[in-house]
Coordinates of C-alpha atoms (C1' of nucleotides) in Angstrom, one line a residue:
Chain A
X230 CA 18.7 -21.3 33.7
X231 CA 19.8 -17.9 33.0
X232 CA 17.6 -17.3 29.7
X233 CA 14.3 -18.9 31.2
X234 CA 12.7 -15.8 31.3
X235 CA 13.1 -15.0 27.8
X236 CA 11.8 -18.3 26.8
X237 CA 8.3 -17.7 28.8
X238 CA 8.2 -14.6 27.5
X239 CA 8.5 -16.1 24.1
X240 CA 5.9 -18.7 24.9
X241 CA 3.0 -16.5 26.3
X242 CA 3.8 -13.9 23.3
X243 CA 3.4 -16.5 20.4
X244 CA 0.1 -17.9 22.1
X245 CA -1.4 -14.6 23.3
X246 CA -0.7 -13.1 20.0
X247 CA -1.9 -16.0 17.9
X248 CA -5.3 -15.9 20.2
X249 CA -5.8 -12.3 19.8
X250 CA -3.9 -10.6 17.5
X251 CA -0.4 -8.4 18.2
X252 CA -2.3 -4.9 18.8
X253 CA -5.0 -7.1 20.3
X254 CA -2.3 -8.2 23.4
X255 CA -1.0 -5.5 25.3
X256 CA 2.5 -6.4 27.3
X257 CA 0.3 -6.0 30.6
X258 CA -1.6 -9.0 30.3
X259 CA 1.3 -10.6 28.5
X260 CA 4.0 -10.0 31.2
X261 CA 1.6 -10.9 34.2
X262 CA 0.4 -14.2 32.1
X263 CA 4.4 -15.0 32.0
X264 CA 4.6 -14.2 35.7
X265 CA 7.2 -11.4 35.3
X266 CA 6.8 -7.6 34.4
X267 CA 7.1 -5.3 31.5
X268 CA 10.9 -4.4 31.9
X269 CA 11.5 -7.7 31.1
X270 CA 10.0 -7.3 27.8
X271 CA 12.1 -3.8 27.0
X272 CA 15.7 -5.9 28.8
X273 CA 15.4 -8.9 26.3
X274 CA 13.7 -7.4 23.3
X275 CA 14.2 -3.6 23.2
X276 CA 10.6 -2.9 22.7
X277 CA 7.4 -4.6 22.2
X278 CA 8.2 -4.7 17.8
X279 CA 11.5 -6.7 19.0
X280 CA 9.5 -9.4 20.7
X281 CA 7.4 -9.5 17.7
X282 CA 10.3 -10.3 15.7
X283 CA 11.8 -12.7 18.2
X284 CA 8.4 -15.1 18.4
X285 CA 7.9 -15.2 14.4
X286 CA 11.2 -15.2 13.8
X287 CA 11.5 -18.6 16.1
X288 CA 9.3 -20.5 14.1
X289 CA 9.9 -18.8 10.6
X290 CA 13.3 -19.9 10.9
X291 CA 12.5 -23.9 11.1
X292 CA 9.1 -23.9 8.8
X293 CA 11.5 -22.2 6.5
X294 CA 14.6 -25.0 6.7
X295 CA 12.2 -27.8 6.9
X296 CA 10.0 -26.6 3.8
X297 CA 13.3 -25.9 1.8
X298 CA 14.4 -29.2 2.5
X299 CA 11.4 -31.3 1.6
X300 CA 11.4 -29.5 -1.9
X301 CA 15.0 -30.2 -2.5
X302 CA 14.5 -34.0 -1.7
X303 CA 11.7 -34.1 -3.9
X304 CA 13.2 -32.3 -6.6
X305 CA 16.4 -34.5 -6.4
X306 CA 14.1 -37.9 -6.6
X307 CA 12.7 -37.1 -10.0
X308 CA 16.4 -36.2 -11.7
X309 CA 16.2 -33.9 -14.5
X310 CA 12.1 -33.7 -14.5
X311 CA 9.7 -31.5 -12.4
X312 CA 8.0 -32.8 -9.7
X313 CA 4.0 -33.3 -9.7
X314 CA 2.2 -29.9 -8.8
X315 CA 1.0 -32.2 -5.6
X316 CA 4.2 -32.6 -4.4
X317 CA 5.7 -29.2 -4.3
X318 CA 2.2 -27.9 -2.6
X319 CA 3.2 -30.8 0.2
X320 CA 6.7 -29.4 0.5
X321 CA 5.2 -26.3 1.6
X322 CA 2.1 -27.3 3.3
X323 CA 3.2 -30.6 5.3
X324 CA 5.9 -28.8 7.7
X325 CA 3.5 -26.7 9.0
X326 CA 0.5 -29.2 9.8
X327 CA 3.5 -31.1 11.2
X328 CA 4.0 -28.3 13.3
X329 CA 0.1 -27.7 14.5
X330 CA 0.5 -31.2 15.3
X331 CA 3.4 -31.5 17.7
X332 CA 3.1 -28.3 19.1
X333 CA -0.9 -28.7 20.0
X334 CA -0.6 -29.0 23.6
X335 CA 0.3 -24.8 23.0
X336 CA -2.5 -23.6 20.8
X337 CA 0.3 -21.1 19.4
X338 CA 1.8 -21.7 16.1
X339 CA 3.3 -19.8 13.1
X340 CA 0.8 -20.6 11.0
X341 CA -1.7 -19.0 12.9
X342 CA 0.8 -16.1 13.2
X343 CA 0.8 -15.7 9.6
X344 CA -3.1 -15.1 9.2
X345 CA -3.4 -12.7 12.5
X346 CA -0.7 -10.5 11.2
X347 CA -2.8 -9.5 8.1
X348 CA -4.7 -7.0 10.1
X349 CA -2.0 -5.8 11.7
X350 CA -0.4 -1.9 10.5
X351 CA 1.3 -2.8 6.4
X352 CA 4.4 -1.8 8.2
X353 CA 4.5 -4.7 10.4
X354 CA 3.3 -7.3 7.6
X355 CA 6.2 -5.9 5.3
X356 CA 8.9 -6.4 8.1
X357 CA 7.7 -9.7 8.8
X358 CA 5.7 -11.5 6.3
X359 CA 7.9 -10.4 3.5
X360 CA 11.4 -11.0 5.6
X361 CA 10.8 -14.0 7.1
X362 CA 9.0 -15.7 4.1
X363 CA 9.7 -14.0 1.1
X364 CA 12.5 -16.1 -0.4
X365 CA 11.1 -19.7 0.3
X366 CA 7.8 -18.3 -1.2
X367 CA 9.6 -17.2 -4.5
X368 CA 11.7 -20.6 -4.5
X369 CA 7.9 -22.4 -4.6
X370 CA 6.9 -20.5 -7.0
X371 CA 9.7 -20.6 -9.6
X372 CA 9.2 -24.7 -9.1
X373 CA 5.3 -24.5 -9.3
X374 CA 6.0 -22.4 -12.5
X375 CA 8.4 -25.0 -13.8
X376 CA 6.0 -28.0 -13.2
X377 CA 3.7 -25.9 -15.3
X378 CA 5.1 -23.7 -17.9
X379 CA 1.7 -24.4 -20.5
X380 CA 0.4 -22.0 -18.0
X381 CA 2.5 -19.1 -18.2
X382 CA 4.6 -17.6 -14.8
X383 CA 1.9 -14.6 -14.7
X384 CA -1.3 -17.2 -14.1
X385 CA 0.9 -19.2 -12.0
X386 CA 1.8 -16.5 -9.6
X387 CA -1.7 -15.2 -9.1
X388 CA -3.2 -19.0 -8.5
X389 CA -0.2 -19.2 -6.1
X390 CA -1.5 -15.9 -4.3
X391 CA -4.6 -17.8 -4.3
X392 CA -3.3 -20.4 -2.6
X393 CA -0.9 -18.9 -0.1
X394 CA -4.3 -17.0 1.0
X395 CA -6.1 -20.0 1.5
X396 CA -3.5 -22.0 3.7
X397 CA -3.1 -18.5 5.9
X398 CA -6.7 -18.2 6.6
X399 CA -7.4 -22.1 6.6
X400 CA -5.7 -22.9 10.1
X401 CA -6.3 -19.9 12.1
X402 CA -9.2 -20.7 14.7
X403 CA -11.7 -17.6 13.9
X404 CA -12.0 -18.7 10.6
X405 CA -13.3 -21.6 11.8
X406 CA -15.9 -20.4 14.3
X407 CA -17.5 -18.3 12.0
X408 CA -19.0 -18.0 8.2
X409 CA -20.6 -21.1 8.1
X410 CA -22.9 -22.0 11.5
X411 CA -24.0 -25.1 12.2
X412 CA -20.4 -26.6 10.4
X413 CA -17.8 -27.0 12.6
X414 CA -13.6 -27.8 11.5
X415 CA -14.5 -31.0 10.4
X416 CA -10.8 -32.9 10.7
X417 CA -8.5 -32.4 14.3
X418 CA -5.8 -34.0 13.2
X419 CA -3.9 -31.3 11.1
X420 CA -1.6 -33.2 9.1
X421 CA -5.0 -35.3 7.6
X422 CA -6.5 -31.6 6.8
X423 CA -3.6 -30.5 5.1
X424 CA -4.6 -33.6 2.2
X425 CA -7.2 -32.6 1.4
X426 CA -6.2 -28.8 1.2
X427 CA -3.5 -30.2 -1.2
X428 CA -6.2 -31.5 -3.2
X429 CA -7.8 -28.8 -3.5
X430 CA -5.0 -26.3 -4.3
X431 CA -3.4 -28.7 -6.9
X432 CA -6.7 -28.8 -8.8
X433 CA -7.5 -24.8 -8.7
X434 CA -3.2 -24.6 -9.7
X435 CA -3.8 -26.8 -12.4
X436 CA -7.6 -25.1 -13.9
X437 CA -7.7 -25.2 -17.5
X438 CA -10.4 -23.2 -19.4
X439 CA -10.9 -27.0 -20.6
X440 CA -12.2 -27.5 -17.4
X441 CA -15.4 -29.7 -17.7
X442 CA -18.5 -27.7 -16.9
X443 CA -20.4 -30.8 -15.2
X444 CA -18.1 -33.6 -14.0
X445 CA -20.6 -36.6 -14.0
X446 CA -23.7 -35.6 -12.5
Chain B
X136 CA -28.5 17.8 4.8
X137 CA -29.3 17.1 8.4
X138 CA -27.6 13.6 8.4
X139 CA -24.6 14.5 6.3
X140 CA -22.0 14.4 9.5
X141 CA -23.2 10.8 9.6
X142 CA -22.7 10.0 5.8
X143 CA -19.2 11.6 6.3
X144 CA -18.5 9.5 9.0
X145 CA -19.5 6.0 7.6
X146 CA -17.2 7.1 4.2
X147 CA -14.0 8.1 6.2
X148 CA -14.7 4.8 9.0
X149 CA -15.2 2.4 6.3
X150 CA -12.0 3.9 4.2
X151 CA -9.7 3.7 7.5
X152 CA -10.9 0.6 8.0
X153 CA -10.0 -1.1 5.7
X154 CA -6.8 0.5 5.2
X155 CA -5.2 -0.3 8.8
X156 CA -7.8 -2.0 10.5
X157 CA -10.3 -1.5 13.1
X158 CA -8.6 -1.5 16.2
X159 CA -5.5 0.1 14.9
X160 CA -7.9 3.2 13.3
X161 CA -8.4 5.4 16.6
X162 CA -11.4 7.6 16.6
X163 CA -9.3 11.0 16.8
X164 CA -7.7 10.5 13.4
X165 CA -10.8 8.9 11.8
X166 CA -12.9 12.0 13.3
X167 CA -10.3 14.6 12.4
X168 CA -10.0 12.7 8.8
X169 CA -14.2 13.6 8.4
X170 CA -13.7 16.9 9.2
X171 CA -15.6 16.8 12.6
X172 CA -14.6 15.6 16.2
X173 CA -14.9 12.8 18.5
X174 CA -19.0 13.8 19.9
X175 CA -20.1 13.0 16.9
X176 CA -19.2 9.3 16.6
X177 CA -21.0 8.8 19.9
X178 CA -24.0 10.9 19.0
X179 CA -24.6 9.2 15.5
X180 CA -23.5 5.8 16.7
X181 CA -23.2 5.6 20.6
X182 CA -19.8 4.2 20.5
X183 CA -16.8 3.1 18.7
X184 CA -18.1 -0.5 18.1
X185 CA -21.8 0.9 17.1
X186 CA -19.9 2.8 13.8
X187 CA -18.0 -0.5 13.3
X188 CA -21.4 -2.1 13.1
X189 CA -23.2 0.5 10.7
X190 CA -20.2 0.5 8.5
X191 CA -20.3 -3.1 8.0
X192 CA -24.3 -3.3 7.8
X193 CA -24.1 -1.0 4.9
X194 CA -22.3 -2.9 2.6
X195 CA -23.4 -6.6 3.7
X196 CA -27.2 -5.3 2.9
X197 CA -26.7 -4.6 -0.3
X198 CA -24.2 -7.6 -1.1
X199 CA -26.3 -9.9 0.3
X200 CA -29.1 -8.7 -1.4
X201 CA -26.9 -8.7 -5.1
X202 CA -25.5 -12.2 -4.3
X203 CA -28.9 -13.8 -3.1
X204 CA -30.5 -12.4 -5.9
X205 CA -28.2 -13.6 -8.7
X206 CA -28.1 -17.0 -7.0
X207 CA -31.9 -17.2 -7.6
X208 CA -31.6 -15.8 -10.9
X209 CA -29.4 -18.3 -12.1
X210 CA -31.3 -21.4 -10.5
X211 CA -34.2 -20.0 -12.0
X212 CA -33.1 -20.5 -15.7
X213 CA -31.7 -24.0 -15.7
X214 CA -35.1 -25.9 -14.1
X215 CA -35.0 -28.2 -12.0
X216 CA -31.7 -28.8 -12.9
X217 CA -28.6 -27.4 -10.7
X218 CA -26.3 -24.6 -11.7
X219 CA -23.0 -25.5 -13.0
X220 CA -20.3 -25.0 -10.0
X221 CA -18.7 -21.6 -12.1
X222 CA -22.1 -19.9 -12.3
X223 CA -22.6 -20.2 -8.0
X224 CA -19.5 -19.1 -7.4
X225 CA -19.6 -15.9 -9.7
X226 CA -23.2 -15.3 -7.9
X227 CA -21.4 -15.1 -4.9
X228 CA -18.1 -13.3 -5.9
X229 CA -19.4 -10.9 -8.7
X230 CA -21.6 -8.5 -6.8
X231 CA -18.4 -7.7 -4.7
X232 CA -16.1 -7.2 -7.1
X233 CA -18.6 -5.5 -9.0
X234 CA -18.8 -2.9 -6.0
X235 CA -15.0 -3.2 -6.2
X236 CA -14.9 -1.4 -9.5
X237 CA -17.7 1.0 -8.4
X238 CA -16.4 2.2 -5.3
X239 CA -12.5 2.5 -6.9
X240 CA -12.2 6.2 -6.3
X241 CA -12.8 5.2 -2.6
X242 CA -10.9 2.6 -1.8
X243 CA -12.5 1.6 0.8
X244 CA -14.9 -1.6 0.4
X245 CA -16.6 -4.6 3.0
X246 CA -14.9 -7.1 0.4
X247 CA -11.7 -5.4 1.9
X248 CA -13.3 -5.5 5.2
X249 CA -14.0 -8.6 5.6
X250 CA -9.9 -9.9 5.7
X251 CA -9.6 -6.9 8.2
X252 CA -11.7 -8.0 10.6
X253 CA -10.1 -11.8 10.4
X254 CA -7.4 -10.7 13.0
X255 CA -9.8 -8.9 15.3
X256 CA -11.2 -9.8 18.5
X257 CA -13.1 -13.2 18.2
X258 CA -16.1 -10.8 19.5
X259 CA -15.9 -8.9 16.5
X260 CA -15.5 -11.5 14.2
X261 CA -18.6 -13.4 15.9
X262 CA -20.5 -10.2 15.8
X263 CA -20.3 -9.0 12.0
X264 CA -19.4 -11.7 10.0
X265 CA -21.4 -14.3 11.3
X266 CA -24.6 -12.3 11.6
X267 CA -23.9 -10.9 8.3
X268 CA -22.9 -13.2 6.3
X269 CA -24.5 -16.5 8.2
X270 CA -27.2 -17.2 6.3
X271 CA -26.1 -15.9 3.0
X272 CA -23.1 -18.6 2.5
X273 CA -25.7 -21.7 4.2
X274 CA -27.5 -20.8 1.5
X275 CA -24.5 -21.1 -1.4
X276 CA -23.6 -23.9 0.6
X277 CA -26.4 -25.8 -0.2
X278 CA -26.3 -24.7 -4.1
X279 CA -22.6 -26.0 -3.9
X280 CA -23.9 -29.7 -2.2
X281 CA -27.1 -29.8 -4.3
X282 CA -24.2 -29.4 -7.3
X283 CA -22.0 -32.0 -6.4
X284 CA -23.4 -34.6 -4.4
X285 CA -21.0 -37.3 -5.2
X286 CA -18.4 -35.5 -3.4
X287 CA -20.3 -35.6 -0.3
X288 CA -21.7 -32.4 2.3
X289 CA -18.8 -32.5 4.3
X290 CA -16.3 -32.3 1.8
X291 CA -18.1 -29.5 -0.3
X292 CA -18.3 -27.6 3.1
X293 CA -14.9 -28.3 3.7
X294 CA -13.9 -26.8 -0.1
X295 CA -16.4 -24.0 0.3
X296 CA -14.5 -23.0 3.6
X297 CA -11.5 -22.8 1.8
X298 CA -13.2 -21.2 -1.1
X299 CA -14.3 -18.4 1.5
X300 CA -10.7 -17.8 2.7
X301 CA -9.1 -17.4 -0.5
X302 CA -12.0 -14.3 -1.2
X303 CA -11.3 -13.1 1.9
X304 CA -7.9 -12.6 1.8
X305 CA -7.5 -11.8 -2.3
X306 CA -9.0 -8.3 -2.6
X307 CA -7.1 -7.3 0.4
X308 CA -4.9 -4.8 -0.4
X309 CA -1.9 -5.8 2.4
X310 CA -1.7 -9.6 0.9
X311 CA -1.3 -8.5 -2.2
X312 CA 2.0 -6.5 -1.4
X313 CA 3.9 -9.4 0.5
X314 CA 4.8 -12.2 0.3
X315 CA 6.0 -13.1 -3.3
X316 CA 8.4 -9.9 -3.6
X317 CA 8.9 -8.5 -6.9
X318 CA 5.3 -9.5 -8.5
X319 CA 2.6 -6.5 -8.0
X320 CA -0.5 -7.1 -8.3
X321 CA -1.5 -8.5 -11.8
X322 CA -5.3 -6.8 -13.4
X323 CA -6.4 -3.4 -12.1
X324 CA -9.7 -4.3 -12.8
X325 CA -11.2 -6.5 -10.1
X326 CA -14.0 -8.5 -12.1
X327 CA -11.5 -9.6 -14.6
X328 CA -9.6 -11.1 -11.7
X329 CA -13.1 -12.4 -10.4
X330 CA -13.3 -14.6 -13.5
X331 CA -9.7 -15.9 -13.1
X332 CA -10.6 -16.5 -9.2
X333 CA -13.6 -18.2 -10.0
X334 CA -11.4 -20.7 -12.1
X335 CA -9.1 -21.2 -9.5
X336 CA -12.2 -22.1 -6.9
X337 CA -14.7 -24.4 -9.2
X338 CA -11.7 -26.6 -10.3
X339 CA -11.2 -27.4 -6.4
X340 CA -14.3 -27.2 -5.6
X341 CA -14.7 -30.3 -8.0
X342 CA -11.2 -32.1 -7.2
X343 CA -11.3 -35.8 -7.5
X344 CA -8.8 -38.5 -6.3
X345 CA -8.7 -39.0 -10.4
X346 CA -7.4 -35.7 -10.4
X347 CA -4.4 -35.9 -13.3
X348 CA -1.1 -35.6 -11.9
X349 CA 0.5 -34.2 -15.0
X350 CA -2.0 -32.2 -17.9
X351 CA -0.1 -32.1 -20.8
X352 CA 3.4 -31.0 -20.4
Chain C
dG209 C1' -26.7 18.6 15.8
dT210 C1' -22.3 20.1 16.6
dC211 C1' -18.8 21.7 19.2
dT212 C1' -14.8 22.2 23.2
dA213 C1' -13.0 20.5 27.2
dT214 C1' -12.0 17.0 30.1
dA215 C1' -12.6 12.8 32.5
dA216 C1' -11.0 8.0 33.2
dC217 C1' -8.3 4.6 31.6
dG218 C1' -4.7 1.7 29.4
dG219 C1' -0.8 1.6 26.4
dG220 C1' 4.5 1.3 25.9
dA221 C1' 8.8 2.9 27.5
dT222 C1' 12.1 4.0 31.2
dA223 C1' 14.8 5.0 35.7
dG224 C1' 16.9 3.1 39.3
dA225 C1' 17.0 0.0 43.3
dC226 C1' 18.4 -4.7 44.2
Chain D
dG27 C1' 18.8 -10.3 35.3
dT28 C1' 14.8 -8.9 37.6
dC29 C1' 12.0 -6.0 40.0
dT30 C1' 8.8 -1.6 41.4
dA31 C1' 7.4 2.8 40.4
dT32 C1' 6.6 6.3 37.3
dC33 C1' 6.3 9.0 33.1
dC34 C1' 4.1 10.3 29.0
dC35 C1' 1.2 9.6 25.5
dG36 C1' -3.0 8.1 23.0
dT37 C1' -7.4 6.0 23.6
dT38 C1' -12.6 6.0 24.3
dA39 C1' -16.3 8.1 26.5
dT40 C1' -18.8 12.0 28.5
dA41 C1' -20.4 16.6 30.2
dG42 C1' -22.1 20.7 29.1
dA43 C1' -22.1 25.1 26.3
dC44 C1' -24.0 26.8 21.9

DNA sequence: GTCTATAACGGGATAGAC
DNA sequence: GTCTATCCCGTTATAGAC
């Protein structure tokens, strides 16, 4: 195989940088986890930022197409009519606990990506976050303010924010570990977790200052 | 002021911070930034991590103190009788977006820190947040259980987790600039946005499966 | 308590052989 | 396409004068 180099380099990258952060993972350790050597890095990818791109890029591209998708089918089933806020939040949440899930063996994913990049330099979360998921997030949120237009785009977006914050922290492993001793992630299986998450986000989405102050008690 | 080198330092560390994190603020610009040089840091603080440390205590002391207190306060008035889910949550996210507003000349703030150091070194995470913020969200945690006990402690933990994430990551200034291109940031003043947050969070906090699937459209 | 100067190290990038 | 060796820079930490 002519590329197989790349493709380890790839590998390593998305799980080293996942684990500890990009600044956190130096192209040393990288390179001799890959088995190869730092000109490899600068011959496939230019420079260190060009790898960057390369790994999120990889799995931007397919969370992106798959979460697309989902919302089209959804929006086609119910012709004419919005879809339920549940559904959408599915569209967007389901690919990627779909993609913890098959790609667990790895402990490297996009998702994880997504939250370890916040404390990266703002240039890098502008070049990535913003490129790679900027439309898809604006295509959710015109359909999220569609399903719910008693609430008014501007309350929409910022419950949306809400939410996009909570899935980026909510499957990252340090999240996990700390905060709350004594309570570790309760659910392994991803794709169950992302239920209940749903649940949870479609309610706050939905919050009416009607809101009951005490359900039953 | 024998101990205002110190002071300086703690501003200008917390400030950088925050702004582009911990490891990607270098001591050099942070000392040159304060007006002083790199001795100091390892006089007043022995090392890099010790004025990572005292910059974090600093804040977490006093929140702690604010968020415990009003906790108490609150579970004081209604006797015997549990707070209502809104009133636990705004102990918890008040006294930090009351600092918010206090500190808005400096725009530096732990609230801010604490997204930062998300994409740290697990170290650091396990070091500062858990030791400062451990016991502090146990003890919400059981306010939020003792509130809702027909959801069950798991599930309540499982919400509050989330709950914790979306704090985290909203009064971070970096999320608020991707992401969803084309919508700024919506109130300048943070506790107006706590109130809206604290929407958000109590209605999923208190999601059922009888949850509504369309209000009122 | 504060400074300058420097040590000791690790980072990314690059040249050039193969 | 892959390697070794090296350059140059920025980092933390420390020594020692004042």
């Amino acid at each position: 195989m002519p590329t197989h180099t790349r493709d380890k380099l790839l590998d390593v990258a998305e799980e080293l940088f996942a684990a500890k952060g990009i600044s956190g993972t130096s192209l040393r350790v990288l390179t001799k986890t890959a088995g190869t050597n730092l000109a490899a890095v600068h011959y496939h990818f230019g420079s260190k930022d060009g790898l960057v791109d390369a790994v999120f890029e990889r799995r931007a591209t397919a969370l992106n197409r798959d979460r697309l998708a989902d919302l089209a089918r959804i929006e086609a089933t119910c012709e004419g009519d919005t879809p339920p806020v549940e559904d959408i939040l599915r569209a967007f949440i389901a690919p990627g606990a779909r993609m913890l899930d098959e790609l667990k063996d790895r402990r490297a994913l996009i998702v994880r990506l997504r939250c370890r990049v916040e404390a990266e330099a703002p240039a890098v979360v502008e070049a990535l976050v913003r490129r790679h998921f900027g439309v898809t997030c604006a295509r959710f949120l015109e359909a999220l303010q569609r399903a719910m237009p008693e609430l008014g785009k501007e309350l929409v977006a910022e419950r949306f924010r809400y939410s996009l914050a909570t899935l980026s922290l909510t499957f990252s492993e340090t999240f996990d570990l700390d905060t709350i001793p004594g309570h570790p992630p309760t659910g392994s299986h991803d794709a169950l977790r992302a239920e209940r998450l749903i649940d949870f986000l479609a309610a706050g989405l939905r919050a009416g200052p009607d809101t009951p102050r005490r359900p039953s008690a």
